[in-house]
Each structure stands twice: as C-alpha cells, then as structure tokens.
Coordinates of C-alpha atoms in Angstrom, one line a residue:
X10 CA 71.6 61.9 133.0
X11 CA 74.1 60.8 135.4
X12 CA 77.6 62.4 135.3
X13 CA 81.0 62.1 137.2
X14 CA 83.6 65.0 137.5
X15 CA 87.2 63.8 137.4
X16 CA 89.9 66.4 138.4
X17 CA 93.3 65.3 137.0
X18 CA 95.8 67.4 139.2
X19 CA 98.6 66.4 141.7
X20 CA 98.5 70.1 142.7
X21 CA 94.9 69.7 144.2
X22 CA 95.8 66.6 146.2
X23 CA 99.0 68.3 147.5
X24 CA 97.1 71.3 148.7
X25 CA 98.8 73.7 146.2
X26 CA 95.5 74.4 144.4
X27 CA 91.7 74.5 145.4
X28 CA 89.2 72.5 143.2
X29 CA 86.9 75.4 142.5
X30 CA 86.2 73.9 139.0
X31 CA 84.1 71.1 140.7
X32 CA 81.8 73.4 142.5
X33 CA 81.4 75.5 139.3
X34 CA 80.7 72.5 137.0
X35 CA 78.5 70.9 139.5
X36 CA 76.2 74.0 139.6
X37 CA 76.1 74.4 135.8
X38 CA 75.5 70.7 135.1
X39 CA 72.9 70.3 137.6
X40 CA 71.0 73.3 136.1
X41 CA 71.1 71.5 132.9
X42 CA 69.4 68.4 134.3
X43 CA 72.6 66.3 134.9
X44 CA 72.9 64.3 138.1
X45 CA 76.3 64.5 139.6
X46 CA 76.7 61.3 141.3
X47 CA 80.6 61.6 142.2
X48 CA 83.3 64.2 141.9
X49 CA 87.0 62.9 142.4
X50 CA 90.4 64.2 142.4
X51 CA 93.3 62.1 141.3
X52 CA 97.2 62.5 140.6
X53 CA 98.7 62.8 137.0
X54 CA 99.0 59.1 136.8
X55 CA 97.9 57.1 133.6
X56 CA 97.1 53.9 135.3
X57 CA 95.1 55.6 138.0
X58 CA 93.1 57.8 135.3
X59 CA 92.3 54.6 133.4
X60 CA 91.1 52.9 136.4
X61 CA 88.9 55.8 137.4
X62 CA 87.4 56.2 134.1
X63 CA 86.6 52.6 133.8
X64 CA 84.7 52.7 137.1
X65 CA 83.1 56.0 136.2
X66 CA 81.6 54.5 133.0
X67 CA 80.0 51.7 134.9
X68 CA 78.2 54.3 136.9
X69 CA 77.4 57.2 134.6
X70 CA 77.0 58.1 131.0
X71 CA 78.6 61.5 131.1
X72 CA 82.3 61.6 131.9
X73 CA 83.8 65.1 132.6
X74 CA 87.6 65.3 132.7
X75 CA 89.1 68.5 134.1
X76 CA 92.9 69.3 133.7
X77 CA 95.9 67.7 132.0
X78 CA 95.5 69.3 128.7
X79 CA 98.5 71.4 128.7
X80 CA 102.0 71.1 127.3
X81 CA 103.7 69.7 130.4
X82 CA 105.0 66.2 130.8
X83 CA 102.2 65.4 133.2
X84 CA 99.4 66.7 131.0
X85 CA 98.3 62.9 130.4
X86 CA 94.6 63.2 130.0
X87 CA 94.2 63.4 126.2
X88 CA 96.7 60.6 125.4
X89 CA 95.3 58.4 128.1
X90 CA 91.6 58.8 126.9
X91 CA 92.8 58.3 123.3
X92 CA 94.4 55.1 124.5
X93 CA 91.4 54.1 126.4
X94 CA 89.0 54.6 123.7
X95 CA 91.3 53.5 120.8
X96 CA 91.1 56.6 119.1
X97 CA 93.7 58.8 117.3
X98 CA 94.8 62.2 118.3
X99 CA 94.8 64.7 115.4
X100 CA 96.0 68.3 115.2
X101 CA 93.5 71.1 115.3
X102 CA 95.0 73.6 112.8
X103 CA 93.1 76.5 114.2
X104 CA 94.5 75.9 117.7
X105 CA 97.9 75.2 116.3
X106 CA 97.9 78.6 114.5
X107 CA 96.7 80.4 117.7
X108 CA 99.6 78.9 119.7
X109 CA 102.3 79.9 117.2
X110 CA 100.8 83.3 116.6
X111 CA 100.6 84.0 120.4
X112 CA 104.4 83.0 121.0
X113 CA 105.4 84.9 117.7
X114 CA 103.8 88.2 119.0
X115 CA 105.2 87.9 122.4
X116 CA 108.6 87.6 124.0
X117 CA 108.0 84.1 125.3
X118 CA 109.8 81.0 123.8
X119 CA 107.5 78.5 122.6
X120 CA 108.2 75.1 124.6
X121 CA 108.8 72.1 122.5
X122 CA 105.6 70.3 123.7
X123 CA 103.4 73.3 123.3
X124 CA 101.5 72.0 120.2
X125 CA 100.2 69.2 122.3
X126 CA 97.5 71.7 123.5
X127 CA 96.2 71.5 119.9
X128 CA 95.8 68.0 119.7
X129 CA 92.1 66.6 119.8
X130 CA 90.4 63.1 119.5
X131 CA 89.6 62.1 115.9
X132 CA 85.7 62.8 115.4
X133 CA 85.5 64.8 118.7
X134 CA 84.0 68.3 118.8
X135 CA 86.8 70.8 119.6
X136 CA 86.0 73.5 122.2
X137 CA 87.9 76.6 121.7
X138 CA 89.9 78.1 124.7
X139 CA 89.0 81.7 124.5
X140 CA 91.3 82.8 127.4
X141 CA 94.0 80.3 126.9
X142 CA 95.7 77.8 124.6
X143 CA 94.8 74.3 125.5
X144 CA 92.0 72.9 123.4
X145 CA 89.0 71.3 125.0
X146 CA 86.8 68.7 123.3
X147 CA 83.6 66.8 123.6
X148 CA 83.5 63.1 122.3
X149 CA 80.6 60.7 122.1
X150 CA 80.4 57.0 121.8
X151 CA 77.4 54.8 121.4
X152 CA 77.0 54.6 125.1
X153 CA 79.0 57.4 126.7
X154 CA 80.1 60.9 126.3
X155 CA 83.4 62.5 127.3
X156 CA 84.0 66.2 128.0
X157 CA 87.5 67.4 128.5
X158 CA 88.1 70.8 129.8
X159 CA 91.4 72.7 131.0
X160 CA 92.4 73.0 134.7
X161 CA 92.8 76.7 135.2
X162 CA 89.4 78.2 136.3
X163 CA 89.9 81.4 134.0
X164 CA 90.1 79.2 131.1
X165 CA 87.5 76.5 132.1
X166 CA 84.7 78.8 133.1
X167 CA 84.7 81.0 129.8
X168 CA 85.0 77.8 127.7
X169 CA 82.2 76.3 129.4
X170 CA 79.9 79.3 129.2
X171 CA 80.7 80.3 125.7
X172 CA 81.2 77.1 124.0
X173 CA 80.4 74.0 126.0
X174 CA 77.0 74.9 127.7
X175 CA 75.3 75.6 124.2
X176 CA 76.8 72.3 122.8
X177 CA 75.5 70.3 125.7
X178 CA 72.1 71.8 125.4
X179 CA 72.0 70.9 121.8
X180 CA 73.4 67.2 122.2
X181 CA 72.3 66.0 125.5
X182 CA 69.1 67.9 126.8
X183 CA 65.6 66.9 125.6
X184 CA 64.5 70.5 125.6
X185 CA 66.0 73.0 122.8
X186 CA 65.5 76.0 125.2
X187 CA 66.9 76.5 128.8
X188 CA 66.5 79.8 130.7
X189 CA 67.7 80.7 134.2
X190 CA 67.0 83.2 136.8
X191 CA 68.8 84.2 140.2
X192 CA 67.0 85.5 143.2
X193 CA 69.5 87.0 145.7
X194 CA 68.8 86.9 149.3
X195 CA 70.4 88.3 152.5
X196 CA 69.5 88.3 156.2
X197 CA 68.9 84.4 156.7
X198 CA 71.1 81.5 156.9
X199 CA 71.4 78.6 154.5
X200 CA 69.6 76.4 157.0
X201 CA 66.8 79.0 157.5
X202 CA 66.5 79.2 153.5
X203 CA 66.3 75.5 153.3
X204 CA 63.7 75.4 155.8
X205 CA 61.6 78.1 154.4
X206 CA 61.8 76.9 150.9
X207 CA 61.4 73.3 151.7
X208 CA 60.1 71.2 149.1
X209 CA 60.5 73.9 146.3
X210 CA 64.2 73.0 146.2
X211 CA 64.7 70.3 143.6
X212 CA 67.4 69.3 141.0
X213 CA 65.0 66.7 139.1
X214 CA 61.8 68.8 138.6
X215 CA 61.3 71.4 136.0
X216 CA 62.2 74.0 136.7
X217 CA 65.3 73.1 138.8
X218 CA 65.4 75.2 142.0
X219 CA 68.8 75.3 143.8
X220 CA 70.4 77.1 146.7
X221 CA 74.0 78.4 146.8
X222 CA 76.0 80.4 149.3
X223 CA 77.5 83.5 147.7
X224 CA 79.8 85.4 150.4
X225 CA 77.2 86.3 153.0
X226 CA 74.3 86.3 150.6
X227 CA 72.4 83.4 149.1
X228 CA 71.5 82.8 145.4
X229 CA 68.4 80.9 144.4
X230 CA 69.0 79.8 141.0
X231 CA 65.9 78.8 138.9
X232 CA 66.4 77.0 135.8
X233 CA 63.7 75.9 133.3
X234 CA 63.7 73.6 130.2
X235 CA 61.0 73.8 127.5
X236 CA 60.6 73.9 123.8
X237 CA 60.4 77.7 123.6
X238 CA 61.8 80.7 125.6
X239 CA 58.3 81.8 126.3
X240 CA 57.5 78.5 128.0
X241 CA 60.8 78.7 129.9
X242 CA 59.8 82.1 131.2
X243 CA 56.3 81.0 132.2
X244 CA 57.9 78.1 134.2
X245 CA 60.3 80.4 135.9
X246 CA 57.7 83.1 136.7
X247 CA 55.7 80.5 138.4
X248 CA 58.6 79.2 140.5
X249 CA 59.8 82.9 141.2
X250 CA 56.3 83.7 142.7
X251 CA 56.5 80.5 145.1
X252 CA 59.9 81.6 146.1
X253 CA 58.8 85.3 146.8
X254 CA 55.9 83.9 148.8
X255 CA 58.2 82.0 151.1
X256 CA 61.3 84.3 151.6
X257 CA 60.2 87.7 150.0
X258 CA 61.2 89.8 153.0
X259 CA 64.9 88.5 152.4
X260 CA 65.1 89.2 148.7
X261 CA 67.5 92.1 147.8
X262 CA 67.5 91.7 144.1
X263 CA 67.7 89.5 141.0
X264 CA 70.7 88.5 138.9
X265 CA 74.5 88.1 139.4
X266 CA 75.0 91.7 141.0
X267 CA 75.6 91.5 144.8
X268 CA 74.3 93.9 147.3
X269 CA 76.9 96.5 147.0
X270 CA 76.5 96.6 143.3
X271 CA 72.8 96.8 143.5
X272 CA 73.0 99.8 145.9
X273 CA 75.5 101.4 143.7
X274 CA 73.1 101.3 140.7
X275 CA 70.2 102.7 143.0
X276 CA 72.4 105.5 144.1
X277 CA 73.6 106.4 140.6
X278 CA 70.1 106.1 139.2
X279 CA 68.7 108.6 141.9
X280 CA 71.9 110.8 141.6
X281 CA 72.6 110.3 145.4
X282 CA 75.8 110.5 147.5
X283 CA 76.7 108.1 150.2
X284 CA 79.1 108.5 153.1
X285 CA 79.9 106.4 156.4
X286 CA 81.3 106.8 159.8
X287 CA 82.7 103.3 160.8
X288 CA 83.9 101.9 164.1
X289 CA 84.0 98.2 164.5
X290 CA 84.3 97.7 160.6
X291 CA 87.5 99.8 160.5
X292 CA 86.8 101.2 156.9
X293 CA 85.5 97.9 155.4
X294 CA 82.2 99.6 154.3
X295 CA 84.0 102.5 152.7
X296 CA 86.3 100.1 151.1
X297 CA 83.6 98.1 149.5
X298 CA 82.0 101.2 148.1
X299 CA 85.2 102.5 146.6
X300 CA 85.8 99.3 145.0
X301 CA 82.6 99.4 143.0
X302 CA 82.6 100.6 139.3
X303 CA 82.2 104.4 139.0
X304 CA 82.5 104.9 142.8
X305 CA 83.3 108.6 142.4
X306 CA 79.7 109.1 141.3
X307 CA 78.3 108.0 144.6
X308 CA 81.2 108.7 147.3
X309 CA 83.0 111.7 148.1
X310 CA 84.5 110.5 151.4
X311 CA 83.9 108.9 154.7
X312 CA 85.6 108.5 158.1
X313 CA 86.9 105.7 160.3
X314 CA 86.5 106.6 164.1
X315 CA 87.7 103.3 165.8
X316 CA 88.3 104.9 169.3
X317 CA 86.2 106.9 171.6
X318 CA 88.6 109.9 171.3
X319 CA 88.4 109.9 167.5
X320 CA 84.7 109.8 167.5
X321 CA 84.8 112.9 169.5
X322 CA 87.8 114.8 168.2
X323 CA 87.6 113.9 164.3
X324 CA 83.8 113.2 164.0
X325 CA 82.4 115.5 166.9
X326 CA 80.3 113.0 168.8
X327 CA 79.7 114.5 172.1
X328 CA 81.4 113.4 175.3
X329 CA 78.1 113.4 177.0
X330 CA 76.7 110.8 174.4
X331 CA 79.8 108.5 174.8
X332 CA 79.9 108.8 178.6
X333 CA 75.9 108.4 179.0
X334 CA 75.1 105.9 176.4
X335 CA 78.4 104.3 175.4
X336 CA 79.6 103.6 171.8
X337 CA 77.4 100.4 171.5
X338 CA 74.3 102.5 171.5
X339 CA 71.4 104.0 169.3
X340 CA 72.6 107.3 170.5
X341 CA 76.1 107.1 169.4
X342 CA 75.0 105.6 166.1
X343 CA 72.6 108.6 165.6
X344 CA 75.4 111.1 166.1
X345 CA 77.9 109.5 163.9
X346 CA 75.7 109.2 161.0
X347 CA 74.4 112.8 161.3
X348 CA 78.0 114.2 161.8
X349 CA 79.1 112.2 158.7
X350 CA 76.1 113.6 156.7
X351 CA 77.1 117.0 157.3
X352 CA 80.9 116.8 157.2
X353 CA 80.9 115.1 153.7
X354 CA 77.7 116.8 152.4
X355 CA 76.1 113.4 151.4
X356 CA 72.6 112.4 150.8
X357 CA 72.8 109.3 152.9
X358 CA 75.0 108.6 155.8
X359 CA 75.3 105.2 157.6
X360 CA 77.2 104.6 160.9
X361 CA 78.5 101.4 162.2
X362 CA 79.4 100.9 165.9
X363 CA 79.4 97.8 168.0
X364 CA 81.2 94.8 169.3
X365 CA 82.9 92.7 166.7
X366 CA 84.4 90.3 169.3
X367 CA 85.7 88.1 170.6
X368 CA 85.4 90.0 174.0
X369 CA 82.4 91.9 175.3
X370 CA 82.2 95.7 175.3
X371 CA 80.2 97.9 177.6
X372 CA 78.3 94.8 178.8
X373 CA 77.3 93.7 175.2
X374 CA 78.1 90.4 173.9
X375 CA 80.3 90.0 170.5
X376 CA 78.0 90.7 167.6
X377 CA 76.0 93.3 169.0
X378 CA 75.9 96.0 166.4
X379 CA 74.2 99.3 166.1
X380 CA 73.7 100.8 162.5
X381 CA 72.7 104.4 162.1
X382 CA 71.1 106.0 159.0
X383 CA 70.7 109.8 158.5
X384 CA 69.3 111.0 155.4
X385 CA 68.8 114.7 154.2
X386 CA 65.4 116.0 155.3
X387 CA 64.4 112.7 157.0
X388 CA 64.3 111.5 160.5
X389 CA 67.5 109.8 161.7
X390 CA 67.1 106.3 163.0
X391 CA 69.2 103.4 164.1
X392 CA 68.7 99.6 164.3
X393 CA 70.2 97.0 166.5
X394 CA 71.6 93.7 165.2
X395 CA 72.8 90.4 166.9
X396 CA 75.2 88.5 164.5
X397 CA 77.4 85.9 166.3
X398 CA 80.8 85.3 168.0
X399 CA 83.0 85.3 164.8
X400 CA 84.8 88.7 164.7
X401 CA 85.5 89.1 161.0
X402 CA 81.9 87.5 160.0
X403 CA 80.4 90.1 162.3
X404 CA 82.1 92.8 160.6
X405 CA 81.0 91.4 157.2
X406 CA 77.5 91.3 158.2
X407 CA 77.7 94.6 159.6
X408 CA 78.9 96.0 156.2
X409 CA 76.2 93.9 154.3
X410 CA 73.4 95.2 156.6
X411 CA 74.5 98.7 156.2
X412 CA 74.1 98.4 152.4
X413 CA 70.7 96.8 152.9
X414 CA 69.4 99.6 155.0
X415 CA 70.5 102.0 152.2
X416 CA 68.9 99.8 149.6
X417 CA 65.5 99.8 151.6
X418 CA 65.8 103.7 152.2
X419 CA 66.0 104.3 148.4
X420 CA 63.4 101.8 147.6
X421 CA 61.2 103.1 150.3
X422 CA 60.7 99.7 151.8
X423 CA 59.6 99.3 155.4
X424 CA 62.4 98.8 157.9
X425 CA 61.4 96.8 161.0
X426 CA 63.0 97.2 164.5
X427 CA 64.1 100.8 164.0
X428 CA 64.8 103.3 166.9
X429 CA 64.1 106.9 165.9
X430 CA 66.1 109.9 167.2
X431 CA 64.0 112.0 169.6
X432 CA 63.1 115.5 168.3

C-alpha cells in the first residue's frame, strides 16, 4: 500500500513551523503496512495543491493531506479536494454544534468563517477532532482514498490515535488485528543499532521492525498483523527474542516510558530515595528527577558543586583528594557520592564529574566523565565514560548514564567496567 503525505502550510516553508506531523504519520502508517513513497510540503495555493494531488495519484493509492482545514482564508484543502473530486461539501451537524457551544461557553467571538471547520465531503467518514474544532475526514473512490487531517500536532496526533488508526485498520489492512511493542535501548548509536540488528529491520515483513531515535535513547518498534491478538502476540514475542539476542545488553525497558520514568517507577516500587552531587551537569540530573511525576516520593534534595571550592566547602570533598587525584577522577566521584548520600540521608546517591568540553581539563579530553554511585550498606563504585566533543550532548549522556546505573543497581544487573573504592 503506497502512500504520499502532503503538508499544506506556508508557515512550514517559511520556517515559522516544523513539520513534526510528517515524522509522526510516517511512523504510524509504516507500522500499519503502508509504504511512504514521498512526503512534501507546499504553500497554501489551490493550483499547486491540485497539481501535487494529481501527481500523487499517479504514484500512490493513499493520499494523506495535512493542514488547511481551519477557518482562515488560506484553509483551502477541503474546497480544493472537493473541486478535484467533483464532490459536494456538506455540514457535519455534530461538529457545528461543538463549535457553537465552544464559543458560547467562552469569551471568544466566533469568526464568521468558523463553521467552515464543520464541512466534510459528501459520503466521507468524518473524523472527530478530540482536542480542537476542525473536522478531519476519510474519503474513498474506486481507485484511491484520501485522508484529511488538521495541521496542529496537538490535534492531529489524538485524532489519528483515537479515530483514524482504527478506521484504517478496518478499511485498508488485510488483517483485523494489529499489535505493537516498543523495546527501549540506551548506550549505543543508531549506526550501531542498525549494524547489530541488521536484517531484522524491515518495513515489509510481518512483524515490521523499525528503529527510531528518542532523545538519546533508541526505540525498536515491533508491529504485527494477524487474524487474532494471540497470533499477533506470538509474532511479536518471536521478534522480541531476536532483538534481545542481538542488543540485549542495551535494553533499558519496554513501552513508552523513557529511562528517567523507568527509574522513577523502580525507586517508588522499592521505596527508595535518590540524591545526586553534580558538577559538569550543573543540576541537569536533579532537574530531570524533579520533573518526574510524584518526584517528592523519591527525592528530598541534592547538590550542585561546579567548582573545586564548592566541592570542598559545601559538600566536604577533601582538599587532598582534589589536589592528589583531581576532580575528573574515580576518587572524587567516590567522595561526592558518599557525601551526598549522607547529607541527604538517601538510599542511592550518584555523582557526576568530568569534562563537558569544548576544552580539556586536567589532561582529560572533552567527553571524559566519571560517575560515582554510593548505596546504603554497599560498596561505593565509579565508572569512567568517554562520550564525545559536543558539550551539551556530553552532559545529556552523563545524566542518562547516571539513571542507567541506578536502574542496574535496583534491578541487580551486572555493571561492567566499575572501579570500587578501596576499604
């Protein structure tokens, strides 16, 4: 099933907006078995839209149009597609009532063209906008089908997830059941993941196996199509085992929760408190922890000790340690973690000290980082990392690697490359 995505928005071409919708739709449609052959952006221009739609029809059976459904004068998509298909536009009364009720219950004055959002092609299937007002639609001819979706991402994504995806499964896929599973990876690059997973990655087989970057993590999405959910689950289980065999050492979890949220849940389940002493990350780790839901259950406090003097005066790292070993050292990481553990009476403390870049420090190149971990009634250890030369990416990887150490500690996983503090 070939598909083309057409984004209709002058703002995208002027750089005033980013086309995140194309990435979202490409991922979702590929998982359903669609082959995205092209994704284009065009101005709000009727003649150009007609041209692009005609060209798209010659290449693909599925035409996805994004944007141009609102009440503005440049919202040309519905009228242009109606003209192209020689089909009437009719008023969807349910959407019209929602629009009128919305403005009646608010202090906003309803624009004169607002009801244009309630228009839909005759004989199309309306797609309710659960977070906005502009109606989407699905329309079929004997040879093609057309999917019209709103431009704002916070309207498009809920509309697709709640209304469009089930409809496409029903109308356009050859199997009634589709199931997905996400495996989360951290600690390898996209290039390494592609190399390690090799021929497993496919968008044409069943199940489909796709790789996606997610901040500094990687998502492996498995999507199976079958006649029953049980058959889907069996296909996914087999593919999951294949992925685990290849990249099992880098798996941090499953599902949509990223690493900080995975660690939050582990800390909560085990009734543990976490703290940190940060240097090169300047509070980024503690900020990430405090941004989590129910952060108060897992965090009482932490400390940022950016300079050598602050490490000594505020945290209590000895001058001897700093003068003898430097701040980019296992010994400094040991002390920072242990002092933070005691200062905040936590169960687990991490320390983050190193060279963010772009300059070297204490003879160490940018991207050299020591992470320390102190745990109540356990031996303190530290681990050395070499990230890269990009300052803020080094800081981001330092934060994520600290979370990963905490995850492994709680789950009692083996941690390679550790240096333990001498008794």
